[in-house]
PDB file of C-alpha atoms in Angstrom:
ATOM      1  CA  MET A  23     -73.010 -23.758 -25.903  1.00  0.00           C
ATOM      2  CA  LYS A  24     -70.508 -21.757 -23.875  1.00  0.00           C
ATOM      3  CA  PHE A  25     -66.791 -21.439 -24.541  1.00  0.00           C
ATOM      4  CA  LYS A  26     -63.901 -19.650 -22.966  1.00  0.00           C
ATOM      5  CA  ILE A  27     -60.944 -18.601 -25.066  1.00  0.00           C
ATOM      6  CA  ASN A  28     -57.727 -17.960 -23.167  1.00  0.00           C
ATOM      7  CA  ILE A  29     -55.284 -15.809 -25.085  1.00  0.00           C
ATOM      8  CA  PHE A  30     -51.715 -15.445 -23.879  1.00  0.00           C
ATOM      9  CA  LEU A  31     -48.615 -13.805 -25.226  1.00  0.00           C
ATOM     10  CA  LYS A  32     -46.119 -16.368 -26.473  1.00  0.00           C
ATOM     11  CA  LYS A  33     -43.087 -17.064 -24.369  1.00  0.00           C
ATOM     12  CA  GLY A  34     -40.315 -14.657 -25.186  1.00  0.00           C
ATOM     13  CA  VAL A  35     -42.691 -11.873 -26.192  1.00  0.00           C
ATOM     14  CA  LEU A  36     -42.242  -8.901 -23.887  1.00  0.00           C
ATOM     15  CA  ASP A  37     -45.251  -8.105 -21.719  1.00  0.00           C
ATOM     16  CA  PRO A  38     -45.013  -4.474 -20.592  1.00  0.00           C
ATOM     17  CA  GLU A  39     -48.437  -4.559 -18.894  1.00  0.00           C
ATOM     18  CA  GLY A  40     -47.368  -7.547 -16.815  1.00  0.00           C
ATOM     19  CA  LYS A  41     -44.074  -5.846 -16.001  1.00  0.00           C
ATOM     20  CA  ALA A  42     -45.906  -2.716 -14.835  1.00  0.00           C
ATOM     21  CA  ILE A  43     -48.165  -4.784 -12.579  1.00  0.00           C
ATOM     22  CA  GLU A  44     -45.147  -6.661 -11.221  1.00  0.00           C
ATOM     23  CA  ASN A  45     -43.352  -3.410 -10.386  1.00  0.00           C
ATOM     24  CA  ALA A  46     -46.452  -1.966  -8.743  1.00  0.00           C
ATOM     25  CA  LEU A  47     -46.835  -5.090  -6.592  1.00  0.00           C
ATOM     26  CA  LEU A  48     -43.142  -5.089  -5.626  1.00  0.00           C
ATOM     27  CA  ASN A  49     -43.323  -1.400  -4.714  1.00  0.00           C
ATOM     28  CA  ASN A  50     -46.289  -2.113  -2.472  1.00  0.00           C
ATOM     29  CA  GLY A  51     -44.570  -4.745  -0.397  1.00  0.00           C
ATOM     30  CA  TYR A  52     -45.519  -7.913  -2.262  1.00  0.00           C
ATOM     31  CA  ASN A  53     -41.877  -8.854  -2.612  1.00  0.00           C
ATOM     32  CA  LYS A  54     -42.361 -12.535  -3.410  1.00  0.00           C
ATOM     33  CA  VAL A  55     -44.006 -11.845  -6.740  1.00  0.00           C
ATOM     34  CA  ASN A  56     -42.255 -12.862  -9.906  1.00  0.00           C
ATOM     35  CA  ASN A  57     -42.889 -13.366 -13.611  1.00  0.00           C
ATOM     36  CA  VAL A  58     -46.238 -11.571 -13.960  1.00  0.00           C
ATOM     37  CA  ARG A  59     -47.895 -12.009 -17.365  1.00  0.00           C
ATOM     38  CA  VAL A  60     -51.234 -10.684 -18.495  1.00  0.00           C
ATOM     39  CA  GLY A  61     -53.599 -12.481 -20.832  1.00  0.00           C
ATOM     40  CA  LYS A  62     -57.114 -12.062 -22.127  1.00  0.00           C
ATOM     41  CA  THR A  63     -60.159 -14.272 -21.761  1.00  0.00           C
ATOM     42  CA  ILE A  64     -63.083 -14.105 -24.155  1.00  0.00           C
ATOM     43  CA  SER A  65     -66.221 -15.959 -23.140  1.00  0.00           C
ATOM     44  CA  LEU A  66     -69.012 -16.447 -25.629  1.00  0.00           C
ATOM     45  CA  ASP A  67     -72.077 -18.479 -26.495  1.00  0.00           C
ATOM     46  CA  ILE A  68     -72.535 -20.310 -29.774  1.00  0.00           C
ATOM     47  CA  LYS A  69     -76.103 -21.039 -30.819  1.00  0.00           C
ATOM     48  CA  SER A  70     -75.562 -24.656 -31.782  1.00  0.00           C
ATOM     49  CA  ASP A  71     -76.332 -27.991 -30.213  1.00  0.00           C
ATOM     50  CA  ILE A  72     -73.600 -29.863 -32.008  1.00  0.00           C
ATOM     51  CA  LYS A  73     -70.450 -29.519 -29.954  1.00  0.00           C
ATOM     52  CA  SER A  74     -67.975 -30.347 -32.716  1.00  0.00           C
ATOM     53  CA  ASP A  75     -69.558 -27.770 -35.037  1.00  0.00           C
ATOM     54  CA  ALA A  76     -69.472 -25.094 -32.362  1.00  0.00           C
ATOM     55  CA  LEU A  77     -65.865 -25.871 -31.496  1.00  0.00           C
ATOM     56  CA  GLU A  78     -64.903 -25.662 -35.143  1.00  0.00           C
ATOM     57  CA  GLN A  79     -66.554 -22.234 -35.431  1.00  0.00           C
ATOM     58  CA  VAL A  80     -64.742 -20.980 -32.350  1.00  0.00           C
ATOM     59  CA  THR A  81     -61.378 -22.288 -33.567  1.00  0.00           C
ATOM     60  CA  LEU A  82     -61.915 -20.604 -36.918  1.00  0.00           C
ATOM     61  CA  MET A  83     -62.840 -17.263 -35.395  1.00  0.00           C
ATOM     62  CA  CYS A  84     -59.776 -17.421 -33.154  1.00  0.00           C
ATOM     63  CA  LYS A  85     -57.470 -18.058 -36.082  1.00  0.00           C
ATOM     64  CA  GLU A  86     -59.104 -15.529 -38.377  1.00  0.00           C
ATOM     65  CA  MET A  87     -60.025 -12.705 -36.062  1.00  0.00           C
ATOM     66  CA  LEU A  88     -59.465 -12.921 -32.324  1.00  0.00           C
ATOM     67  CA  VAL A  89     -55.876 -14.043 -31.982  1.00  0.00           C
ATOM     68  CA  ASN A  90     -52.682 -12.542 -33.365  1.00  0.00           C
ATOM     69  CA  ASN A  91     -50.814 -15.709 -34.265  1.00  0.00           C
ATOM     70  CA  VAL A  92     -47.480 -13.932 -34.497  1.00  0.00           C
ATOM     71  CA  ILE A  93     -47.311 -13.080 -30.813  1.00  0.00           C
ATOM     72  CA  GLU A  94     -50.191 -14.915 -29.138  1.00  0.00           C
ATOM     73  CA  ASP A  95     -51.196 -18.465 -28.260  1.00  0.00           C
ATOM     74  CA  PHE A  96     -54.740 -19.527 -27.453  1.00  0.00           C
ATOM     75  CA  GLU A  97     -56.642 -22.371 -25.902  1.00  0.00           C
ATOM     76  CA  ILE A  98     -60.368 -23.043 -26.123  1.00  0.00           C
ATOM     77  CA  VAL A  99     -62.137 -24.352 -23.062  1.00  0.00           C
ATOM     78  CA  PRO A 100     -65.726 -25.607 -23.366  1.00  0.00           C
ATOM     79  CA  SER A 101     -67.432 -24.229 -20.304  1.00  0.00           C
ATOM     80  CA  GLU A 102     -70.649 -24.932 -18.474  1.00  0.00           C
ATOM     81  CA  GLU A 103     -70.175 -22.071 -16.040  1.00  0.00           C
ATOM     82  CA  ASP A 104     -72.535 -19.157 -16.176  1.00  0.00           C
ATOM     83  CA  LYS A 105     -69.794 -16.538 -16.293  1.00  0.00           C
TER      84      LYS A 105
ATOM     85  CA  MET B   8     -45.654 -21.552  -6.933  1.00  0.00           C
ATOM     86  CA  LYS B   9     -47.730 -20.522  -9.931  1.00  0.00           C
ATOM     87  CA  PHE B  10     -51.185 -18.958  -9.862  1.00  0.00           C
ATOM     88  CA  LYS B  11     -53.659 -17.735 -12.412  1.00  0.00           C
ATOM     89  CA  ILE B  12     -56.078 -14.970 -11.515  1.00  0.00           C
ATOM     90  CA  ASN B  13     -59.166 -14.738 -13.695  1.00  0.00           C
ATOM     91  CA  ILE B  14     -60.840 -11.338 -13.536  1.00  0.00           C
ATOM     92  CA  PHE B  15     -64.289 -10.848 -15.016  1.00  0.00           C
ATOM     93  CA  LEU B  16     -66.777  -8.013 -15.101  1.00  0.00           C
ATOM     94  CA  LYS B  17     -69.708  -8.701 -12.807  1.00  0.00           C
ATOM     95  CA  LYS B  18     -72.977  -9.686 -14.377  1.00  0.00           C
ATOM     96  CA  GLY B  19     -75.002  -6.635 -15.317  1.00  0.00           C
ATOM     97  CA  VAL B  20     -71.920  -4.485 -15.882  1.00  0.00           C
ATOM     98  CA  LEU B  21     -71.791  -3.351 -19.493  1.00  0.00           C
ATOM     99  CA  ASP B  22     -68.874  -4.712 -21.481  1.00  0.00           C
ATOM    100  CA  PRO B  23     -68.272  -2.448 -24.496  1.00  0.00           C
ATOM    101  CA  GLU B  24     -65.136  -4.342 -25.567  1.00  0.00           C
ATOM    102  CA  GLY B  25     -67.091  -7.588 -25.645  1.00  0.00           C
ATOM    103  CA  LYS B  26     -69.897  -5.902 -27.554  1.00  0.00           C
ATOM    104  CA  ALA B  27     -67.436  -4.577 -30.127  1.00  0.00           C
ATOM    105  CA  ILE B  28     -65.962  -8.042 -30.634  1.00  0.00           C
ATOM    106  CA  GLU B  29     -69.456  -9.532 -30.927  1.00  0.00           C
ATOM    107  CA  ASN B  30     -70.431  -7.014 -33.586  1.00  0.00           C
ATOM    108  CA  ALA B  31     -67.209  -7.593 -35.500  1.00  0.00           C
ATOM    109  CA  LEU B  32     -67.797 -11.355 -35.456  1.00  0.00           C
ATOM    110  CA  LEU B  33     -71.431 -10.980 -36.539  1.00  0.00           C
ATOM    111  CA  ASN B  34     -70.417  -8.646 -39.373  1.00  0.00           C
ATOM    112  CA  ASN B  35     -67.903 -11.218 -40.582  1.00  0.00           C
ATOM    113  CA  GLY B  36     -70.392 -14.034 -40.907  1.00  0.00           C
ATOM    114  CA  TYR B  37     -70.109 -15.696 -37.510  1.00  0.00           C
ATOM    115  CA  ASN B  38     -73.823 -15.334 -36.973  1.00  0.00           C
ATOM    116  CA  LYS B  39     -74.229 -17.893 -34.195  1.00  0.00           C
ATOM    117  CA  VAL B  40     -72.198 -15.861 -31.718  1.00  0.00           C
ATOM    118  CA  ASN B  41     -73.887 -14.412 -28.688  1.00  0.00           C
ATOM    119  CA  ASN B  42     -73.105 -12.861 -25.329  1.00  0.00           C
ATOM    120  CA  VAL B  43     -69.400 -12.101 -25.781  1.00  0.00           C
ATOM    121  CA  ARG B  44     -67.626 -10.922 -22.616  1.00  0.00           C
ATOM    122  CA  VAL B  45     -63.979 -10.067 -22.176  1.00  0.00           C
ATOM    123  CA  GLY B  46     -61.966 -10.744 -19.051  1.00  0.00           C
ATOM    124  CA  LYS B  47     -58.370 -10.561 -17.948  1.00  0.00           C
ATOM    125  CA  THR B  48     -56.008 -13.246 -16.757  1.00  0.00           C
ATOM    126  CA  ILE B  49     -52.967 -12.492 -14.655  1.00  0.00           C
ATOM    127  CA  SER B  50     -50.489 -15.311 -14.177  1.00  0.00           C
ATOM    128  CA  LEU B  51     -47.712 -14.979 -11.638  1.00  0.00           C
ATOM    129  CA  ASP B  52     -45.191 -16.849  -9.527  1.00  0.00           C
ATOM    130  CA  ILE B  53     -44.940 -16.529  -5.767  1.00  0.00           C
ATOM    131  CA  LYS B  54     -41.583 -17.383  -4.222  1.00  0.00           C
ATOM    132  CA  SER B  55     -42.935 -19.540  -1.407  1.00  0.00           C
ATOM    133  CA  ASP B  56     -43.162 -23.240  -0.750  1.00  0.00           C
ATOM    134  CA  ILE B  57     -46.133 -23.005   1.577  1.00  0.00           C
ATOM    135  CA  LYS B  58     -49.243 -23.122  -0.547  1.00  0.00           C
ATOM    136  CA  SER B  59     -51.612 -21.581   1.999  1.00  0.00           C
ATOM    137  CA  ASP B  60     -49.251 -18.623   2.545  1.00  0.00           C
ATOM    138  CA  ALA B  61     -48.879 -18.021  -1.160  1.00  0.00           C
ATOM    139  CA  LEU B  62     -52.626 -18.250  -1.707  1.00  0.00           C
ATOM    140  CA  GLU B  63     -53.224 -15.742   1.073  1.00  0.00           C
ATOM    141  CA  GLN B  64     -50.758 -13.316  -0.513  1.00  0.00           C
ATOM    142  CA  VAL B  65     -52.431 -13.636  -3.899  1.00  0.00           C
ATOM    143  CA  THR B  66     -55.901 -13.125  -2.418  1.00  0.00           C
ATOM    144  CA  LEU B  67     -54.690 -10.032  -0.603  1.00  0.00           C
ATOM    145  CA  MET B  68     -53.104  -8.505  -3.667  1.00  0.00           C
ATOM    146  CA  CYS B  69     -56.275  -9.154  -5.661  1.00  0.00           C
ATOM    147  CA  LYS B  70     -58.430  -7.407  -3.084  1.00  0.00           C
ATOM    148  CA  GLU B  71     -56.033  -4.530  -2.514  1.00  0.00           C
ATOM    149  CA  MET B  72     -54.619  -3.855  -5.945  1.00  0.00           C
ATOM    150  CA  LEU B  73     -55.503  -6.018  -8.916  1.00  0.00           C
ATOM    151  CA  VAL B  74     -59.284  -6.193  -8.843  1.00  0.00           C
ATOM    152  CA  ASN B  75     -61.869  -3.425  -8.825  1.00  0.00           C
ATOM    153  CA  ASN B  76     -64.408  -4.936  -6.447  1.00  0.00           C
ATOM    154  CA  VAL B  77     -67.160  -2.573  -7.530  1.00  0.00           C
ATOM    155  CA  ILE B  78     -67.395  -3.956 -11.044  1.00  0.00           C
ATOM    156  CA  GLU B  79     -65.217  -7.070 -11.135  1.00  0.00           C
ATOM    157  CA  ASP B  80     -65.186 -10.605  -9.744  1.00  0.00           C
ATOM    158  CA  PHE B  81     -62.106 -12.781  -9.526  1.00  0.00           C
ATOM    159  CA  GLU B  82     -61.098 -16.375  -9.039  1.00  0.00           C
ATOM    160  CA  ILE B  83     -57.665 -17.701  -8.183  1.00  0.00           C
ATOM    161  CA  VAL B  84     -56.520 -20.927  -9.805  1.00  0.00           C
ATOM    162  CA  PRO B  85     -53.346 -22.622  -8.554  1.00  0.00           C
ATOM    163  CA  SER B  86     -51.580 -23.715 -11.702  1.00  0.00           C
ATOM    164  CA  GLU B  87     -48.792 -26.088 -12.562  1.00  0.00           C
ATOM    165  CA  GLU B  88     -48.700 -25.114 -16.201  1.00  0.00           C
ATOM    166  CA  ASP B  89     -45.676 -23.384 -17.555  1.00  0.00           C
ATOM    167  CA  LYS B  90     -47.614 -20.524 -19.149  1.00  0.00           C
TER     168      LYS B  90
END
């Protein structure tokens, strides 16, 4: 069972990587760009046929290990894509 | 107009960061995890009311600056979310 975990910095948390990308784009003529933020996506398989079990596992691993709750938000997207 | 750009390593390209996360999860008892891959998400605003124009700009900046075409694939998702 495949999942995607989207991890984003919370609103209000400074995002220097996004700012650097924004400046680089502006300096290269993309002058309509604004508010660039960078996040992370983790895709993974869970060896389980029971969707609720798998989702619970993924939620737990996000809270315990993958996500820094102080500065980051996450969402879990069940995915059938092969990416 | 808001867009999300999802950038992933192409299939067959080694993903050491993903492998490290996978090993960490396995070592901490999440033994059903498999095939962990890490990608990047860039969210940005384009100051334009014409969707096709904005989309063209975003595609161009992906090809020219944001994505390494040798090892990465990307998809552009128009987004109404406030993230």
